[in-house]
Coordinates of C-alpha atoms in Angstrom, one line a residue:
M1 CA 133.3 188.3 50.4
P2 CA 135.6 187.0 53.2
D3 CA 137.8 184.4 52.8
L4 CA 137.0 181.9 55.4
F5 CA 133.6 180.8 57.3
I6 CA 134.7 179.9 61.1
S7 CA 132.2 176.9 62.2
H8 CA 132.6 176.8 66.0
A9 CA 130.6 175.7 69.0
T10 CA 128.7 178.6 70.8
A11 CA 130.5 177.8 74.0
E12 CA 134.0 178.9 72.4
D13 CA 133.1 182.0 70.9
A14 CA 136.1 183.5 72.7
A15 CA 138.5 181.1 71.0
A16 CA 136.9 181.6 67.8
N17 CA 137.7 185.5 68.5
R18 CA 141.2 184.9 68.8
L19 CA 141.7 182.6 66.1
A20 CA 140.1 185.2 63.7
A21 CA 142.5 187.9 65.0
I22 CA 145.5 186.1 64.1
L23 CA 144.2 184.9 60.8
N24 CA 142.9 188.7 60.0
A25 CA 146.2 190.0 61.2
A26 CA 148.0 187.7 58.5
G27 CA 145.4 189.3 55.7
I28 CA 143.2 186.5 55.8
S29 CA 139.4 187.8 56.4
T30 CA 136.6 185.6 58.3
W31 CA 133.2 185.6 59.1
V32 CA 132.2 184.6 62.7
D33 CA 128.5 184.4 62.7
H34 CA 128.7 186.4 66.9
Q35 CA 130.9 188.9 65.6
G36 CA 127.8 190.1 63.0
G37 CA 125.4 189.9 65.9
I38 CA 123.9 186.5 64.7
N39 CA 123.2 183.9 67.4
P40 CA 121.1 180.7 67.2
G41 CA 117.7 181.4 67.6
D42 CA 117.5 184.5 65.4
P43 CA 114.6 184.3 63.1
D44 CA 116.8 184.4 59.9
W45 CA 119.6 182.9 61.2
D46 CA 119.7 179.7 59.0
D47 CA 119.5 182.0 56.0
K48 CA 122.4 184.2 57.1
I49 CA 124.7 181.5 57.9
R50 CA 123.9 179.8 54.4
A51 CA 124.5 182.8 52.8
A52 CA 127.9 183.3 54.5
I53 CA 129.4 180.0 53.8
V54 CA 128.4 180.6 50.1
D55 CA 130.3 183.6 50.2
C56 CA 133.5 182.6 51.5
K57 CA 136.1 181.1 49.6
I58 CA 137.1 178.3 52.7
G59 CA 135.7 177.0 55.1
L60 CA 137.2 175.9 59.2
L61 CA 135.9 173.8 61.4
L62 CA 137.1 174.7 65.2
M63 CA 137.2 171.0 66.4
S64 CA 136.5 170.2 70.0
P65 CA 133.9 167.9 72.0
A66 CA 131.6 170.4 71.7
S67 CA 131.3 171.4 68.1
L68 CA 131.5 167.5 67.1
K69 CA 128.2 167.0 69.0
S70 CA 126.7 170.1 67.5
D71 CA 124.2 169.5 64.7
I72 CA 124.8 173.4 63.6
C73 CA 128.7 172.6 62.7
K74 CA 128.0 169.3 61.0
A75 CA 125.4 171.2 58.6
E76 CA 127.8 174.0 58.3
C77 CA 130.5 171.8 57.1
K78 CA 128.3 169.5 55.3
L79 CA 127.4 172.8 53.1
V80 CA 131.4 173.7 52.8
R81 CA 131.5 170.3 51.2
E82 CA 128.7 170.4 49.0
L83 CA 130.0 173.7 47.7
S84 CA 133.3 172.0 47.1
R85 CA 135.1 174.5 49.0
P86 CA 138.2 173.4 51.0
L87 CA 137.5 172.5 54.7
Y88 CA 140.4 172.9 57.1
V89 CA 140.1 171.6 60.9
A90 CA 141.9 173.7 64.0
Y91 CA 142.1 170.8 66.5
L92 CA 141.0 173.0 69.8
A93 CA 140.3 170.7 72.4
S94 CA 141.1 166.7 72.5
A95 CA 137.9 164.6 71.5
D96 CA 137.2 160.7 71.6
A97 CA 138.7 159.5 68.3
A98 CA 135.5 157.5 67.9
A99 CA 133.3 161.0 67.9
I100 CA 135.7 162.7 65.2
W101 CA 133.6 162.8 62.0
L102 CA 134.4 160.6 59.2
I103 CA 134.6 163.6 56.4
V104 CA 137.5 165.1 58.6
K105 CA 139.5 161.9 59.8
N106 CA 142.2 161.5 57.2
I107 CA 143.1 165.1 56.8
Q108 CA 146.0 166.9 59.0
Y109 CA 144.6 169.2 61.5
A110 CA 146.0 172.5 62.7
D111 CA 146.7 171.8 66.5
L112 CA 145.9 174.6 68.4
R113 CA 145.8 172.2 71.8
T114 CA 149.4 172.9 73.1
D115 CA 150.6 175.9 71.3
F116 CA 147.7 177.7 69.8
D117 CA 149.4 180.8 68.3
A118 CA 151.8 177.7 66.6
G119 CA 148.8 176.2 65.2
A120 CA 147.3 179.2 64.2
T121 CA 150.1 180.2 62.3
A122 CA 150.7 176.8 60.7
L123 CA 147.0 177.3 59.7
V124 CA 147.8 180.6 57.8
R125 CA 150.8 179.2 56.2
A126 CA 148.6 176.4 54.5
I127 CA 145.8 178.9 53.7
K128 CA 148.3 181.1 51.9
G129 CA 149.3 177.9 49.7
E130 CA 152.7 177.1 51.6
R131 CA 152.6 172.8 51.9
A132 CA 155.1 171.1 53.9
P133 CA 154.7 167.5 55.6
D134 CA 153.8 169.3 59.0
L135 CA 151.0 171.8 57.9
P136 CA 147.6 171.0 58.0
T137 CA 145.6 169.9 54.7
A138 CA 142.1 170.6 53.7
T139 CA 139.3 168.3 52.5
T140 CA 137.6 169.3 49.4
A141 CA 135.8 166.0 48.9
R142 CA 131.9 165.3 49.1
V143 CA 129.6 162.2 48.7
T144 CA 127.2 162.7 46.0
G145 CA 124.2 160.6 47.1
E146 CA 124.9 160.6 51.0
D147 CA 121.5 161.8 51.9
V148 CA 120.4 158.2 50.6
M149 CA 123.8 156.5 52.1
R150 CA 122.4 157.7 55.6
V151 CA 118.8 156.8 54.9
H152 CA 120.0 153.3 55.2
L153 CA 122.6 153.9 57.9
P154 CA 121.2 155.5 60.9
Y155 CA 124.1 154.7 62.8
L156 CA 126.4 156.1 60.9
D157 CA 127.9 159.0 62.9
N158 CA 126.9 157.5 66.4
V159 CA 128.3 154.0 66.5
P160 CA 131.7 153.6 65.7
L161 CA 132.9 150.9 63.1
T162 CA 134.4 148.4 65.3
G163 CA 135.8 144.9 64.8
R164 CA 136.9 146.1 60.9
E165 CA 139.3 148.3 61.1
A166 CA 141.8 145.4 59.3
D167 CA 138.9 144.8 56.5
F168 CA 138.9 148.6 56.2
A169 CA 142.6 149.3 55.7
K170 CA 142.8 146.2 53.3
L171 CA 139.8 147.7 51.1
R172 CA 141.3 151.0 51.0
G173 CA 144.8 149.4 49.9
M174 CA 142.6 147.3 47.2
L175 CA 140.8 150.4 45.4
G176 CA 142.1 151.1 42.1
A177 CA 141.1 151.0 38.2
H178 CA 138.9 148.3 38.6
V179 CA 135.9 147.1 41.0
T180 CA 136.2 145.9 44.4
Q181 CA 133.5 143.5 45.8
V182 CA 132.7 143.3 49.4
I183 CA 130.7 139.9 49.8
A184 CA 128.8 138.8 53.1
V185 CA 125.4 137.7 54.0
G186 CA 123.0 140.3 55.2
G187 CA 123.6 142.7 58.1
T188 CA 127.3 141.9 58.2
G189 CA 128.4 145.4 57.5
K190 CA 129.2 145.8 53.8
S191 CA 127.2 148.7 53.7
R192 CA 128.5 150.6 56.5
I193 CA 132.6 149.7 55.8
A194 CA 131.7 151.2 52.0
A195 CA 130.5 154.2 53.7
E196 CA 133.6 154.8 55.9
L197 CA 135.6 154.2 52.6
A198 CA 133.3 156.8 50.8
L199 CA 133.0 159.6 53.4
T200 CA 137.2 159.0 54.1
H201 CA 138.0 159.1 50.0
P202 CA 140.5 162.1 49.1
A203 CA 138.4 162.4 45.9
G204 CA 134.9 162.2 47.1
A205 CA 132.5 159.7 46.2
V206 CA 129.3 158.6 44.7
W207 CA 127.0 156.5 46.5
H208 CA 124.4 154.3 44.3
R209 CA 122.0 152.2 46.3
C210 CA 120.4 149.3 44.2
D211 CA 117.1 148.1 44.9
E212 CA 114.5 146.0 42.7
N213 CA 113.6 149.0 39.9
S214 CA 117.4 150.6 40.0
L215 CA 119.0 151.1 36.7
P216 CA 122.6 151.7 35.8
E217 CA 121.9 155.0 34.1
Q218 CA 121.2 156.4 37.5
I219 CA 124.8 156.1 38.3
T220 CA 125.7 158.3 35.4
D221 CA 122.7 160.4 36.7
L222 CA 124.8 160.9 40.5
I223 CA 128.2 161.4 38.1
R224 CA 126.5 164.4 36.3
R225 CA 125.4 165.8 39.7
H226 CA 128.7 165.0 41.3
Y227 CA 130.2 167.2 38.4
R228 CA 127.5 169.5 38.3
M229 CA 126.8 169.1 34.7
E230 CA 123.8 169.6 32.7
D231 CA 120.9 167.0 32.2
T232 CA 121.3 166.6 28.8
T233 CA 124.9 166.3 29.1
P234 CA 125.8 162.9 27.0
Q235 CA 127.1 159.9 28.8
S236 CA 130.4 159.7 27.2
A237 CA 131.3 163.4 28.3
V238 CA 130.0 162.4 31.8
L239 CA 132.4 159.4 32.3
D240 CA 135.5 161.1 30.4
A241 CA 135.1 163.8 33.7
L242 CA 136.2 160.6 35.8
H243 CA 139.5 161.0 34.0
A244 CA 140.8 164.0 36.7
A245 CA 141.0 162.9 40.3
P246 CA 137.8 160.6 40.1
P247 CA 135.7 160.0 43.0
L248 CA 134.9 156.2 44.4
I249 CA 131.7 154.8 42.7
V250 CA 130.1 152.9 45.2
V251 CA 127.1 150.4 44.1
D252 CA 125.5 149.4 47.1
N253 CA 123.0 146.4 48.0
A254 CA 124.0 144.9 44.5
E255 CA 121.9 142.0 45.4
S256 CA 119.1 143.5 44.8
V257 CA 119.6 144.0 41.1
P258 CA 117.3 141.7 39.2
P259 CA 119.7 138.9 37.0
E260 CA 118.5 140.8 33.8
R261 CA 119.9 144.1 34.6
R262 CA 123.4 142.9 36.0
A263 CA 125.0 142.8 32.4
A264 CA 124.2 146.8 32.0
Y265 CA 125.5 147.4 35.5
A266 CA 128.7 145.4 34.4
A267 CA 129.1 147.3 31.2
L268 CA 128.8 150.5 32.8
L269 CA 131.1 149.9 35.6
A270 CA 133.7 148.5 33.0
Q271 CA 133.7 152.0 31.3
I272 CA 133.8 153.6 34.6
T273 CA 137.1 151.6 35.7
A274 CA 138.6 152.2 32.2
R275 CA 138.7 155.8 33.1
K276 CA 140.8 155.1 36.0
A277 CA 138.0 155.3 38.6
P278 CA 137.9 153.0 41.6
A279 CA 134.6 151.1 41.8
L280 CA 133.1 149.7 45.0
L281 CA 130.4 147.1 45.2
T282 CA 128.7 145.5 47.9
A283 CA 126.5 142.3 47.6
R284 CA 125.5 138.9 49.3
A285 CA 127.4 137.0 46.3
V286 CA 130.1 137.7 43.4
W287 CA 129.3 139.0 40.4
N288 CA 131.3 137.2 37.8
E289 CA 130.2 139.6 35.3
L290 CA 132.8 142.1 36.5
K291 CA 136.3 142.3 35.2
P292 CA 138.7 143.5 36.2
R293 CA 137.6 143.0 39.7
R294 CA 138.9 142.0 43.2
D295 CA 136.9 140.3 45.9
H296 CA 137.0 141.0 49.6
P297 CA 134.7 138.7 51.4
L298 CA 133.6 139.8 54.7
H299 CA 134.0 137.2 58.0
P300 CA 132.5 137.4 61.4
I301 CA 133.7 139.4 63.8
G302 CA 134.8 138.4 66.9
L303 CA 133.3 138.3 70.5
T304 CA 134.8 141.3 72.0
P305 CA 134.1 143.7 69.2
A306 CA 130.3 142.4 68.8
A307 CA 130.0 143.0 72.6
Q308 CA 131.2 146.9 71.8
I309 CA 128.9 147.3 68.9
A310 CA 126.0 146.1 71.4
L311 CA 126.9 148.8 74.0
G312 CA 127.4 151.3 70.7
F313 CA 123.6 150.7 69.8
A314 CA 122.6 150.9 73.4
A315 CA 124.4 154.1 74.0
A316 CA 122.8 155.5 70.8
E317 CA 119.3 154.3 71.9
G318 CA 119.5 155.7 75.2
V319 CA 119.8 151.9 77.0
S320 CA 121.2 151.1 79.7
L321 CA 123.1 147.9 78.9
T322 CA 125.9 146.2 81.3
E323 CA 129.3 145.1 79.6
A324 CA 128.2 141.5 80.5
D325 CA 124.6 141.8 79.2
A326 CA 126.3 143.3 76.0
T327 CA 128.8 140.4 75.6
A328 CA 125.6 137.6 76.3
L329 CA 123.7 139.6 73.5
A330 CA 126.4 139.5 71.3
E331 CA 127.4 135.7 71.8
A332 CA 123.5 134.7 71.4
G333 CA 123.3 137.2 68.5
R334 CA 126.1 135.3 66.8
A335 CA 128.4 138.8 66.9
H336 CA 126.2 139.5 63.8
P337 CA 125.6 143.4 63.8
R338 CA 122.2 143.6 62.5
L339 CA 120.9 141.0 64.6
I340 CA 122.5 142.7 67.7
E341 CA 121.1 145.9 66.5
F342 CA 117.7 144.6 66.3
A343 CA 117.9 143.0 70.0
V344 CA 119.2 146.1 71.8
R345 CA 116.2 147.8 69.9
Q346 CA 114.1 145.7 72.0
L347 CA 115.4 146.7 75.3
H348 CA 112.9 149.1 77.3
D349 CA 111.7 149.9 80.3
D350 CA 109.9 146.8 80.9
R351 CA 111.5 144.2 78.8
K352 CA 114.9 143.2 80.2
P353 CA 118.1 141.7 78.4
A354 CA 116.8 138.2 79.6
A355 CA 113.6 138.4 77.5
V356 CA 115.7 139.3 74.4
L357 CA 118.3 136.9 75.0
R358 CA 115.6 133.9 75.4
I359 CA 114.4 134.6 71.9
L360 CA 118.4 135.0 70.6
R361 CA 119.2 131.6 72.2
E362 CA 115.8 129.8 70.9
L363 CA 116.6 130.7 67.4
K364 CA 116.4 127.5 65.1
H365 CA 117.9 128.7 61.8
E366 CA 121.9 128.8 61.1
D367 CA 121.6 131.0 58.1
V368 CA 122.1 134.6 60.0
Q369 CA 119.3 136.1 57.2
E370 CA 116.9 133.6 58.4
A371 CA 117.5 133.7 62.0
L372 CA 117.3 137.6 61.8
D373 CA 113.6 137.1 59.8
E374 CA 113.0 134.5 62.7
M375 CA 114.0 136.9 65.6
I376 CA 111.3 140.0 63.6
H377 CA 108.8 137.0 63.7
Q378 CA 109.4 135.8 67.3
T379 CA 109.6 139.1 68.7
V380 CA 106.1 140.3 66.8
R381 CA 104.4 137.0 68.6
Q382 CA 106.2 138.0 72.0
M383 CA 104.7 141.8 71.7
S384 CA 101.4 140.6 70.7
E385 CA 100.9 138.1 73.9
Q386 CA 102.6 140.3 76.5
A387 CA 102.6 144.0 75.9
K388 CA 99.3 145.7 76.7
H389 CA 97.5 146.6 73.2
G390 CA 100.1 144.4 71.7
A391 CA 97.6 142.3 69.7
E392 CA 96.4 145.9 68.4
A393 CA 100.3 146.5 67.8
E394 CA 100.4 143.6 65.3
R395 CA 97.6 144.3 63.5
L396 CA 98.8 147.8 62.7
L397 CA 102.4 146.4 61.8
R398 CA 101.6 144.0 59.4
R399 CA 99.5 146.9 57.1
L400 CA 102.5 149.3 58.0
T401 CA 105.0 147.1 56.2
V402 CA 103.7 148.2 52.8
F403 CA 105.5 151.5 53.5
R404 CA 108.6 152.4 51.9
G405 CA 110.8 155.2 53.2
S406 CA 109.3 157.2 55.8
F407 CA 105.7 158.2 56.1
D408 CA 103.4 160.7 58.2
E409 CA 100.4 160.7 60.6
A410 CA 97.9 161.0 57.8
A411 CA 99.5 158.1 55.9
L412 CA 99.2 155.8 59.0
A413 CA 95.8 157.1 59.4
A414 CA 95.0 155.6 55.9
L415 CA 96.7 152.5 56.5
R416 CA 95.3 151.5 59.8
P417 CA 92.6 148.4 60.2
P418 CA 89.1 150.1 59.0
D419 CA 87.9 148.7 62.6
M420 CA 90.6 150.5 64.5
D421 CA 90.0 154.1 65.9
E422 CA 92.6 157.0 66.4
D423 CA 93.0 156.1 69.8
A424 CA 93.6 152.6 69.7
A425 CA 95.9 153.1 66.5
D426 CA 98.1 155.7 68.8
E427 CA 98.3 153.1 71.8
A428 CA 99.1 150.6 68.9
L429 CA 102.1 152.9 67.8
R430 CA 103.2 153.5 71.0
V431 CA 103.8 150.1 71.6
L432 CA 105.5 149.6 68.1
K433 CA 107.9 152.3 68.8
Q434 CA 108.6 150.8 72.1
W435 CA 109.5 147.7 70.7
G436 CA 111.8 148.8 68.1
F437 CA 109.8 148.5 65.1
V438 CA 108.8 151.8 64.2
R439 CA 111.3 154.7 64.4
Q440 CA 110.6 158.4 64.8
A441 CA 112.7 160.4 62.1
D442 CA 111.8 164.1 63.0
E443 CA 108.2 164.3 62.4
R444 CA 108.0 161.4 60.0
L445 CA 107.8 157.6 60.9
R446 CA 109.9 154.8 59.4
L447 CA 110.0 151.2 59.3
D448 CA 113.5 149.5 59.1
E449 CA 114.1 147.5 56.0
V450 CA 114.5 144.3 57.8
V451 CA 111.1 144.1 59.0
T452 CA 109.5 145.1 55.9
A453 CA 111.2 142.3 54.3
A454 CA 110.3 139.8 56.8
L455 CA 106.7 140.9 57.3
P456 CA 105.0 141.4 53.8
P457 CA 101.6 143.3 54.3
Q458 CA 98.7 142.2 55.0
G459 CA 95.1 142.0 53.5
D460 CA 94.2 145.3 51.6
A461 CA 96.9 147.4 52.8
P462 CA 98.4 147.7 49.2
E463 CA 95.2 149.3 47.8
H464 CA 95.0 151.7 50.9
H465 CA 98.6 152.7 50.3
F466 CA 97.8 153.3 46.5
A467 CA 94.5 155.0 47.3
H468 CA 95.8 157.2 49.8
Y469 CA 99.0 158.9 47.6
A470 CA 96.9 158.6 44.6
A471 CA 94.5 161.1 46.3
L472 CA 97.1 163.1 47.6
H473 CA 99.8 163.5 44.7
G474 CA 97.4 162.5 41.8
D475 CA 96.2 165.9 40.3
Y476 CA 98.0 166.9 37.2
D477 CA 97.4 170.7 38.3
T478 CA 98.3 170.4 41.8
N479 CA 101.7 169.0 41.2
N480 CA 102.3 171.7 38.7
D481 CA 102.5 173.6 42.3
E482 CA 106.5 173.7 42.7
D483 CA 106.0 174.8 46.5
R484 CA 104.3 171.4 46.6
H485 CA 107.4 169.3 45.5
P486 CA 109.4 169.0 48.6
L487 CA 106.1 167.2 49.8
I488 CA 106.1 164.8 46.8
E489 CA 109.5 164.2 46.9
A490 CA 109.8 163.2 50.8
D491 CA 106.7 160.7 49.7
W492 CA 108.4 159.4 46.9
P493 CA 109.8 156.1 47.8
N494 CA 106.2 155.4 48.9
L495 CA 104.4 156.5 45.5
L496 CA 106.9 154.2 43.5
A497 CA 105.9 151.3 45.6
A498 CA 102.3 152.4 44.9
L499 CA 102.8 152.7 41.7
E500 CA 104.5 149.3 41.2
W501 CA 101.6 147.7 42.9
G502 CA 99.2 149.8 40.8
W503 CA 100.6 148.8 37.1
N504 CA 99.4 145.3 38.1
A505 CA 96.1 146.1 40.0
E506 CA 95.1 149.4 38.6
P507 CA 97.0 150.1 35.6
E508 CA 94.7 152.8 33.9
A509 CA 94.4 154.5 37.4
A510 CA 98.3 154.2 37.8
V511 CA 99.0 155.4 34.2
D512 CA 97.0 158.6 34.8
W513 CA 98.7 159.2 38.0
A514 CA 102.5 158.7 36.9
W515 CA 101.4 161.2 34.0
A516 CA 100.1 163.7 36.9
L517 CA 103.4 163.6 38.5
N518 CA 105.1 164.7 35.0
Y519 CA 106.3 167.9 35.8
F520 CA 107.6 167.1 39.0
M521 CA 109.7 164.6 37.6
Q522 CA 110.7 167.1 34.9
M523 CA 111.8 169.5 37.6
R524 CA 113.0 167.1 40.4
L525 CA 114.6 163.9 38.7
S526 CA 117.0 163.0 36.2
L527 CA 116.3 162.2 32.8
S528 CA 117.1 158.7 33.1
E529 CA 114.7 158.1 36.3
R530 CA 112.0 159.7 34.2
H531 CA 112.5 157.4 31.3
A532 CA 112.2 154.3 33.4
L533 CA 109.0 154.9 35.0
L534 CA 107.4 156.8 32.1
Q535 CA 108.6 153.8 29.9
T536 CA 106.9 151.7 32.5

């Protein structure tokens, strides 16, 4: 079993070899992909890389602009963290500070940039257990629930946190054995700043995103997962594990919790903080039920950072935007990040900033959330009137807002209007992508939550949504095939939404379908999630 796995960009094989040689000479065995004849593109490359990381005791990122842009390096380092292995960083070539991943921002690097040998020697000393202020440190922290966090924060890695540096520093100092609340209107950046705190917390984090169906027991389930406990571990034992180096417990989007469930959330958070674990809750209004707590309101950011955010969104979307236009968008968008984000996504080859600015400047609502809804309705109207196939795109969009989470082309076909043929639906989808309403997520499609919130589905869309997923995942015997479970898991947010509609509209069919999913739930869901759905 090698001691250390070196993650590096292919262009920097020579530097990886040089570092490996120094480590090997010091008695630290290494695993480097190309030294074993493994190269990206090999049929079994992914399996061999994964096996190597599992076998190694330590991970090392050879950090440079190239490795920071590499999805492969990012996936390798993520697996090291998921396995709770120490992850060191050797800084090979200077990179833009905004490009450095959050998970490694707050550790001390082995600096190879000015003196390669000296930096490598410092790394050897640290790996062998020596501790000194000038030696590199490792991170072992991981975020349980990070996959959910990233679904709702698609720009987390490619648009830097801007205009919130002082808030971030203050909130980090506020964390302690109590609930810290981040309070602001929707789209201000509460979740984003919470994610930055989670990803940089030295003991890792647990991320729980609330919705109208979520339960406080799901936080306990996540803590079980974080400590790799059995599903049957009692809650008291789970919470007691927090006494030693507890992770940050994040409760995001708490405004979605129905009033009748808030007391149960507050009671669990009180038990968590009693174990000296820090908790962070994001919401649009203060939860007075929480005690002890500290509150931090997020105030609007200034025009200059808002313009930088506009430029960041534009770069992430591949849109050309001048600094002057970015400033104008930021000003018209009231320096509100979500409003700016939606506005930037409207920019494409045949829609210039002036058209988007016109809508922003004509918004009548003073409340930012209402202004965002108004912006979405105005944009839909403009798309319908101005874009070729725009009217058909609107018809399709107003049915697609029934989706929760991502969906595939078959689901899209099931939801298109009955009188819309496949070619017309393809054209309508192209327009929706162009106008920023629908995103391509690998081979699946996704609508932003702000769009689905502003545009309730029309007509019989919920009925067709229920019928499609019930036909796809409603057979008991088929669902017992574990090879199909990843397919069910990908559709799970939509299955939950369909069942929520079915409890009222098709209760018998919904109950039969829920029972048909029982084996999947046993294999893939926590006890509390299964209990909540079957209890319903």
